[in-house]
Amino acid sequence: MIYLSNKKALCIAGAETLIFGVKRLRYKNVIFDFDGTLCDTSQGVINSVFYALDSLGVEVDRNNIDTNRFIGPPLLFTFQEYLKADAKTAQELVKKYRERYTNSCLLESELYPGIKDLLKRLCAGGFSLGIASSKPTKYITELLSYFGISKYFSAVCGVSFNADCESKASIIMRCMDELGGSAKNSLVIGDTHYDIDAACADFVDSCAVSWGFESTDILVEAGARYVAKSAGDIENIAMGLYETTVQSDLIYDGKILQLKKNRALLSDGSEAERELVVHSGGVAVAAITENNEILLVRQFRTGAGGVLSELPAGKLESGENPQEAAIRELKEECGCEAENIFEIAAVYPTPAYCSEVIHIYGALGLSFGEAKPDSGEFLDSFTMPFQRAVQLCLSNEISDAKTVIGILKMKERLEKQAQKKETQNTD
């Protein structure tokens, strides 16, 4: 999901739309922070901070020190402002920090999930990528080379060991200059309020990431235009394939769902109304018997205006674990328990206007007892040869979406298992 900060006005009026092949680019340059945005360097940073403090005999309460404060801003600034060290002591702490970090930064760092693929896709899509970080450039380039991602960046702007107190806003400006872009067509990606504050100071749009070292609430408060919850969100934001909710009004609050009327800001700066059904989600189970039959239920569905044949399914309670819900629904509707239950899909049945996610499980090793449907729930459970169920899905005689998906996903899984077993027997 992608969200808009409504606390502050947009950093800029909006970036112009560019065309690259068949892709519509909202931004030209994507400028990343490093620590906490591209790479999790926390272990090396924290260990090196404590090494520096111990080396100089600086006493701190390790249980109460906020080590995340050392990730993002210049170290000299943090040692002075956060730990109240005098200028000389702060400089010595930085030296000791680097004494250890220089030899350990590669071993105590890792890229965040999806980052390498994101960089590859952005470059293939025509974006120019840069890094603007308060980390020394030497460390950044070593880590980029170590992870094999140097080739994706046209500009790497960090600081030098002799001048490491340059403002983040200045570093971002340097990066934009090297990329040949402007504030209007650039997007800054960061994980701390230092990144967001600097972007706004430079009149550049900014995107906060949810996996870094500072709460997204703080970053939205600082003026982040977007929040990305995954690496893929960054690509979608950069391309303009997004819309952001700026106002949400509750119209109806029912037992099963809520209805909201939202106001959305579109990628071209215009606004539109959206009606949203808020649903806690559901589960469905494709349970296969030892005779290769699938367990189904018949029940009346108001939306279809008739009786449908479906997988056993039900609504998630607030905060309920989906697998536990699947086990519950299978037992309630069919009196069935499974030795082996596993998730095979998670799908949005109607994402244009509904937030519901249905988690679909497969189940094997079945045993049967007494079914106990909920009060007011009238249904009939039955079995059908699995291959027949597949044929009915393909002919649209079974038309319930979650059931079609569950049956075909289960077919794929069983076929792969059979192929694997055949290969093992052959070997």
Coordinates of C-alpha atoms in Angstrom, one line a residue:
M1 CA 0.0 0.0 0.0
I2 CA 1.1 3.6 -0.7
Y3 CA 0.1 6.5 1.5
L4 CA 0.2 10.3 1.3
S5 CA 1.3 12.6 4.0
N6 CA -1.5 15.1 4.6
K7 CA 0.3 17.0 7.3
K8 CA 2.3 19.2 4.9
A9 CA 1.7 20.6 1.5
L10 CA 3.4 18.6 -1.3
C11 CA 7.1 19.4 -1.5
I12 CA 6.6 20.4 -5.2
A13 CA 3.6 20.9 -7.3
G14 CA 4.2 17.6 -9.2
A15 CA 6.6 16.1 -11.5
E16 CA 5.9 16.1 -15.2
T17 CA 5.1 12.9 -17.0
L18 CA 7.8 11.4 -19.2
I19 CA 7.6 8.7 -21.8
F20 CA 10.2 5.9 -22.1
G21 CA 9.2 3.3 -24.6
V22 CA 5.8 2.1 -23.5
K23 CA 6.4 3.0 -19.9
R24 CA 5.1 6.2 -18.3
L25 CA 7.7 7.7 -15.9
R26 CA 6.6 10.2 -13.3
Y27 CA 10.2 10.8 -12.2
K28 CA 13.5 10.7 -14.0
N29 CA 15.9 10.4 -11.1
V30 CA 15.6 8.1 -8.0
I31 CA 18.0 9.0 -5.2
F32 CA 18.4 6.5 -2.4
D33 CA 19.7 6.9 1.1
F34 CA 22.0 4.0 1.9
D35 CA 21.9 2.8 5.6
G36 CA 18.4 1.6 6.4
T37 CA 17.1 2.1 2.9
L38 CA 19.1 -0.1 0.6
C39 CA 21.2 -1.9 3.1
D40 CA 20.8 -3.1 6.7
T41 CA 24.2 -2.1 8.2
S42 CA 22.8 -1.9 11.7
Q43 CA 24.9 -4.7 13.2
G44 CA 28.2 -3.3 12.1
V45 CA 27.2 0.3 13.0
I46 CA 26.1 -0.7 16.5
N47 CA 29.0 -3.0 17.2
S48 CA 31.4 -0.2 16.1
V49 CA 29.7 2.4 18.2
F50 CA 30.1 0.3 21.3
Y51 CA 33.7 -0.5 20.4
A52 CA 34.5 3.2 20.2
L53 CA 32.8 4.0 23.5
D54 CA 34.6 1.1 25.2
S55 CA 38.0 2.1 23.7
L56 CA 37.8 5.6 25.2
G57 CA 36.1 4.5 28.4
V58 CA 32.9 6.4 27.8
E59 CA 30.3 4.9 30.1
V60 CA 26.7 4.5 28.7
D61 CA 23.7 2.5 29.8
R62 CA 23.6 0.0 26.9
N63 CA 20.0 -1.0 27.8
N64 CA 18.7 2.5 27.3
I65 CA 20.9 3.9 24.5
D66 CA 19.0 4.4 21.2
T67 CA 21.5 2.9 18.8
N68 CA 19.3 3.8 15.8
R69 CA 20.3 7.4 16.4
F70 CA 23.7 6.5 15.0
I71 CA 22.2 5.4 11.6
G72 CA 21.6 8.3 9.2
P73 CA 23.1 11.5 10.5
P74 CA 26.9 12.2 10.6
L75 CA 28.6 10.3 13.4
L76 CA 30.3 13.4 14.7
F77 CA 27.0 15.1 15.1
T78 CA 25.4 12.2 16.9
F79 CA 28.3 11.7 19.3
Q80 CA 28.0 15.4 20.3
E81 CA 24.3 16.0 20.2
Y82 CA 23.0 12.6 21.5
L83 CA 25.8 11.5 23.8
K84 CA 26.9 15.1 24.8
A85 CA 30.6 14.4 24.0
D86 CA 32.8 17.5 23.6
A87 CA 34.2 18.2 20.2
K88 CA 37.6 16.5 20.8
T89 CA 36.1 13.4 22.4
A90 CA 33.6 13.1 19.5
Q91 CA 36.4 13.2 17.0
E92 CA 38.3 10.5 18.8
L93 CA 35.1 8.4 19.0
V94 CA 34.6 8.7 15.3
K95 CA 38.2 7.5 14.7
K96 CA 37.8 4.5 16.9
Y97 CA 34.4 3.7 15.3
R98 CA 36.1 3.7 11.8
E99 CA 39.0 1.6 13.1
R100 CA 36.6 -1.3 13.6
Y101 CA 34.0 -0.6 11.0
T102 CA 36.6 -0.4 8.2
N103 CA 37.3 -4.1 8.7
S104 CA 33.8 -5.4 9.5
C105 CA 31.3 -3.4 7.4
L106 CA 31.1 -6.1 4.6
L107 CA 30.6 -9.0 7.0
E108 CA 27.9 -7.2 9.1
S109 CA 25.7 -5.9 6.3
E110 CA 23.0 -7.2 4.0
L111 CA 20.7 -5.8 1.3
Y112 CA 17.0 -5.6 2.2
P113 CA 14.7 -8.0 0.5
G114 CA 13.9 -7.2 -3.1
I115 CA 16.4 -4.3 -3.4
K116 CA 18.7 -5.9 -6.0
D117 CA 15.7 -6.7 -8.3
L118 CA 14.3 -3.3 -7.8
L119 CA 17.5 -1.6 -8.9
K120 CA 17.7 -3.8 -12.0
R121 CA 14.1 -3.0 -13.0
L122 CA 14.5 0.7 -12.4
C123 CA 17.6 0.9 -14.6
A124 CA 15.9 -1.2 -17.3
G125 CA 12.9 1.2 -17.1
G126 CA 15.0 4.2 -17.9
F127 CA 15.5 5.8 -14.5
S128 CA 18.8 7.3 -13.4
L129 CA 19.8 6.1 -9.9
G130 CA 21.9 7.8 -7.3
I131 CA 22.9 7.5 -3.7
A132 CA 22.9 10.5 -1.2
S133 CA 24.2 9.4 2.1
S134 CA 26.0 10.8 5.2
K135 CA 28.1 7.6 5.1
P136 CA 31.7 7.9 3.9
T137 CA 31.8 7.3 0.1
K138 CA 34.6 4.7 0.6
Y139 CA 32.3 2.5 2.6
I140 CA 29.4 2.9 0.2
T141 CA 31.4 2.0 -2.9
E142 CA 32.9 -1.1 -1.1
L143 CA 29.5 -2.3 -0.1
L144 CA 28.0 -1.6 -3.6
S145 CA 30.8 -3.6 -5.1
Y146 CA 30.5 -6.4 -2.5
F147 CA 26.7 -6.8 -3.3
G148 CA 27.2 -6.5 -7.1
I149 CA 25.0 -3.5 -7.5
S150 CA 27.6 -0.7 -8.4
K151 CA 26.6 -0.9 -12.1
Y152 CA 23.1 0.4 -11.3
F153 CA 24.2 3.8 -9.9
S154 CA 25.2 6.8 -12.0
A155 CA 26.0 8.9 -9.0
V156 CA 27.3 7.9 -5.5
C157 CA 27.5 10.9 -3.2
G158 CA 28.7 10.3 0.4
V159 CA 31.1 12.2 2.5
S160 CA 34.9 12.2 3.0
F161 CA 36.7 11.2 6.2
N162 CA 37.9 14.7 6.5
A163 CA 34.6 16.5 5.9
D164 CA 31.8 14.3 7.2
C165 CA 29.4 17.0 8.5
E166 CA 28.0 18.1 5.2
S167 CA 24.2 18.5 5.4
K168 CA 22.0 15.9 3.9
A169 CA 20.3 18.6 1.8
S170 CA 23.6 19.5 0.3
I171 CA 24.5 15.9 -0.5
I172 CA 21.1 15.4 -2.3
M173 CA 21.8 18.5 -4.3
R174 CA 25.2 17.2 -5.3
C175 CA 23.6 13.9 -6.4
M176 CA 21.0 15.7 -8.5
D177 CA 23.7 17.7 -10.2
E178 CA 25.7 14.6 -11.0
L179 CA 22.5 12.9 -12.4
G180 CA 21.7 15.9 -14.5
G181 CA 18.3 16.3 -13.0
S182 CA 16.2 18.8 -11.1
A183 CA 14.0 18.9 -8.0
K184 CA 11.0 18.6 -10.3
N185 CA 11.9 15.2 -11.8
S186 CA 13.7 13.6 -8.8
L187 CA 12.5 11.4 -6.0
V188 CA 14.4 10.8 -2.7
I189 CA 14.0 7.5 -0.9
G190 CA 14.9 7.4 2.8
D191 CA 14.2 5.9 6.2
T192 CA 14.8 8.7 8.6
H193 CA 13.5 12.2 9.2
Y194 CA 16.9 13.5 8.2
D195 CA 16.3 12.2 4.6
I196 CA 12.7 13.6 4.5
D197 CA 13.7 17.0 6.0
A198 CA 16.5 17.3 3.5
A199 CA 14.3 16.4 0.5
C200 CA 11.7 19.0 1.5
A201 CA 14.5 21.6 2.0
D202 CA 15.6 20.9 -1.6
F203 CA 11.9 21.0 -2.8
V204 CA 12.2 17.3 -3.8
D205 CA 9.4 14.7 -3.4
S206 CA 10.3 12.0 -0.9
C207 CA 9.3 8.5 -0.2
A208 CA 9.7 6.9 3.2
V209 CA 10.4 3.2 3.5
S210 CA 8.8 1.1 6.3
W211 CA 11.7 -1.2 6.9
G212 CA 14.3 1.3 8.1
F213 CA 15.3 2.7 11.4
E214 CA 12.6 5.2 12.1
S215 CA 8.8 5.0 12.5
T216 CA 6.9 5.8 9.3
D217 CA 4.6 8.0 11.4
I218 CA 7.6 10.2 12.1
L219 CA 8.5 10.3 8.4
V220 CA 5.0 11.2 7.4
E221 CA 5.0 13.9 10.0
A222 CA 8.3 15.2 8.5
G223 CA 6.6 15.6 5.1
A224 CA 7.2 12.3 3.2
R225 CA 4.9 12.3 0.2
Y226 CA 4.7 8.5 0.1
V227 CA 5.4 5.5 2.2
A228 CA 6.6 2.3 0.6
K229 CA 6.0 -1.0 2.3
S230 CA 8.0 -3.0 -0.2
A231 CA 10.7 -2.6 -2.7
G232 CA 8.1 -3.0 -5.5
D233 CA 6.2 0.0 -4.1
I234 CA 9.2 2.2 -4.9
E235 CA 9.1 1.3 -8.6
N236 CA 5.3 1.9 -8.8
I237 CA 5.7 5.3 -7.1
A238 CA 8.5 6.3 -9.5
M239 CA 6.5 5.3 -12.5
G240 CA 3.4 7.1 -11.4
L241 CA 1.4 3.9 -11.1
Y242 CA -0.3 4.9 -7.8
E243 CA -3.0 6.9 -6.2
T244 CA -2.9 8.1 -2.7
T245 CA -5.8 8.5 -0.2
V246 CA -6.0 12.0 1.2
Q247 CA -9.4 11.7 3.0
S248 CA -11.5 8.8 4.2
D249 CA -15.1 9.0 5.5
L250 CA -16.8 6.1 7.2
I251 CA -20.3 5.6 5.6
Y252 CA -21.4 2.3 7.1
D253 CA -20.0 0.1 9.9
G254 CA -21.6 -3.4 9.8
K255 CA -20.9 -6.8 11.3
I256 CA -19.0 -8.1 8.3
L257 CA -17.7 -5.0 6.5
Q258 CA -17.3 -1.3 6.5
L259 CA -18.0 1.1 3.7
K260 CA -15.8 4.1 3.2
K261 CA -15.9 7.0 0.8
N262 CA -12.4 8.1 0.0
R263 CA -10.8 11.0 -1.8
A264 CA -7.8 10.0 -3.8
L265 CA -5.0 12.1 -5.3
L266 CA -4.0 10.6 -8.8
S267 CA -0.6 10.6 -10.3
D268 CA -1.4 13.6 -12.6
G269 CA -2.4 15.7 -9.6
S270 CA -6.2 15.4 -10.1
E271 CA -8.5 14.0 -7.5
A272 CA -11.2 11.2 -7.7
E273 CA -13.7 9.7 -5.3
R274 CA -13.3 6.0 -4.4
E275 CA -15.8 3.7 -2.6
L276 CA -14.0 1.1 -0.5
V277 CA -15.4 -2.0 1.2
V278 CA -13.2 -2.8 4.2
H279 CA -13.2 -6.5 5.0
S280 CA -11.0 -8.4 7.5
G281 CA -10.3 -11.2 5.0
G282 CA -11.2 -14.8 4.7
V283 CA -9.9 -18.3 4.2
A284 CA -10.7 -21.3 1.9
V285 CA -9.5 -24.9 2.0
A286 CA -8.9 -27.2 -0.9
A287 CA -9.0 -30.5 1.0
I288 CA -8.2 -33.7 -0.9
T289 CA -9.2 -37.2 0.3
E290 CA -7.1 -40.4 0.1
N291 CA -9.4 -41.3 -2.9
N292 CA -8.3 -38.2 -4.8
E293 CA -11.7 -36.4 -4.2
I294 CA -12.1 -32.8 -3.2
L295 CA -14.3 -31.6 -0.4
L296 CA -16.9 -29.0 -1.5
V297 CA -19.9 -27.3 0.0
R298 CA -23.2 -26.0 -1.5
Q299 CA -24.8 -22.9 0.0
F300 CA -26.9 -20.0 -1.1
R301 CA -25.0 -16.8 -1.9
T302 CA -26.8 -13.5 -1.9
G303 CA -24.5 -11.9 -4.3
A304 CA -25.0 -14.7 -6.9
G305 CA -28.7 -14.9 -6.2
G306 CA -28.4 -18.7 -6.0
V307 CA -26.6 -21.8 -4.7
L308 CA -22.9 -22.2 -5.5
S309 CA -20.5 -25.1 -5.1
E310 CA -17.5 -23.8 -3.2
L311 CA -14.5 -24.8 -1.2
P312 CA -15.1 -24.8 2.6
A313 CA -14.5 -21.1 3.5
G314 CA -15.1 -18.4 6.1
K315 CA -14.3 -15.0 7.4
L316 CA -11.2 -14.1 9.4
E317 CA -11.9 -12.8 12.9
S318 CA -10.0 -9.6 13.8
G319 CA -6.3 -10.6 14.4
E320 CA -6.9 -14.3 13.7
N321 CA -4.2 -16.4 12.3
P322 CA -5.3 -17.5 8.8
Q323 CA -4.1 -21.1 9.1
E324 CA -6.0 -21.5 12.4
A325 CA -9.1 -20.0 10.7
A326 CA -8.7 -22.5 7.9
I327 CA -8.5 -25.4 10.4
R328 CA -11.6 -24.1 12.2
E329 CA -13.7 -23.6 9.1
L330 CA -12.9 -27.0 7.7
K331 CA -14.0 -28.6 11.0
E332 CA -17.1 -26.5 11.4
E333 CA -18.5 -26.8 7.9
C334 CA -17.4 -30.4 7.0
G335 CA -16.5 -32.0 10.3
C336 CA -13.0 -32.6 8.9
E337 CA -9.5 -32.4 10.3
A338 CA -6.3 -32.6 8.3
E339 CA -2.9 -34.0 9.1
N340 CA -1.2 -31.6 6.7
I341 CA -2.5 -28.1 5.9
F342 CA -0.5 -25.5 3.9
E343 CA -1.1 -22.2 2.2
I344 CA -1.2 -22.3 -1.6
A345 CA -2.4 -18.8 -2.5
A346 CA -3.4 -15.4 -1.1
V347 CA -5.6 -13.4 -3.5
Y348 CA -7.6 -10.2 -3.7
P349 CA -11.0 -11.2 -5.2
T350 CA -12.2 -7.7 -6.0
P351 CA -9.3 -5.2 -5.4
A352 CA -10.9 -2.3 -7.3
Y353 CA -13.3 -1.6 -4.4
C354 CA -12.7 -4.2 -1.6
S355 CA -9.7 -4.7 0.8
E356 CA -10.5 -8.4 1.4
V357 CA -7.7 -10.9 1.0
I358 CA -8.6 -14.6 0.9
H359 CA -5.9 -17.1 2.1
I360 CA -6.3 -20.4 0.3
Y361 CA -5.0 -23.6 1.9
G362 CA -4.5 -27.1 0.7
A363 CA -5.2 -30.0 3.1
L364 CA -4.2 -33.7 3.0
G365 CA -4.6 -36.6 5.4
L366 CA -8.2 -36.1 6.2
S367 CA -10.3 -37.6 8.9
F368 CA -14.1 -36.9 9.4
G369 CA -16.3 -36.2 12.3
E370 CA -19.5 -34.2 12.9
A371 CA -19.9 -30.8 11.1
K372 CA -21.1 -27.9 13.2
P373 CA -22.0 -24.9 11.0
D374 CA -22.6 -21.5 12.5
S375 CA -26.1 -20.5 13.5
G376 CA -28.0 -19.4 10.4
E377 CA -25.6 -21.1 8.1
F378 CA -27.3 -23.8 5.9
L379 CA -24.9 -25.8 3.7
D380 CA -24.3 -29.3 2.4
S381 CA -20.8 -30.8 2.2
F382 CA -20.0 -33.4 -0.4
T383 CA -17.0 -34.8 -2.3
M384 CA -16.2 -34.8 -6.0
P385 CA -13.5 -36.5 -8.0
F386 CA -10.7 -34.0 -8.2
Q387 CA -10.2 -34.2 -11.9
R388 CA -14.0 -33.6 -12.4
A389 CA -13.7 -30.5 -10.2
V390 CA -10.9 -29.2 -12.4
Q391 CA -13.0 -29.8 -15.5
L392 CA -15.9 -27.9 -14.0
C393 CA -13.7 -24.9 -13.2
L394 CA -12.4 -24.8 -16.8
S395 CA -16.0 -25.0 -18.2
N396 CA -17.2 -22.3 -15.7
E397 CA -19.7 -24.7 -14.1
I398 CA -17.8 -23.9 -10.9
S399 CA -17.7 -20.1 -11.0
D400 CA -16.8 -19.1 -7.5
A401 CA -13.4 -17.3 -7.8
K402 CA -11.7 -18.6 -4.7
T403 CA -12.8 -22.1 -5.5
V404 CA -11.5 -22.0 -9.1
I405 CA -8.2 -20.6 -7.9
G406 CA -7.8 -23.1 -5.1
I407 CA -8.6 -26.1 -7.2
L408 CA -6.2 -25.1 -10.0
K409 CA -3.5 -24.1 -7.5
M410 CA -3.9 -27.5 -5.8
K411 CA -3.8 -29.3 -9.2
E412 CA -0.4 -27.6 -10.0
R413 CA 1.0 -28.5 -6.6
L414 CA -0.1 -32.1 -6.8
E415 CA 1.4 -32.5 -10.3
K416 CA 4.7 -31.0 -9.2
Q417 CA 4.8 -33.4 -6.2
A418 CA 4.1 -36.3 -8.5
Q419 CA 6.8 -35.3 -11.0
K420 CA 9.3 -34.9 -8.1
K421 CA 8.4 -38.3 -6.8
E422 CA 8.8 -39.9 -10.3
T423 CA 12.1 -38.3 -10.8
Q424 CA 13.4 -39.6 -7.4
N425 CA 12.2 -43.1 -8.3
T426 CA 13.9 -42.9 -11.6
D427 CA 17.2 -41.8 -10.0

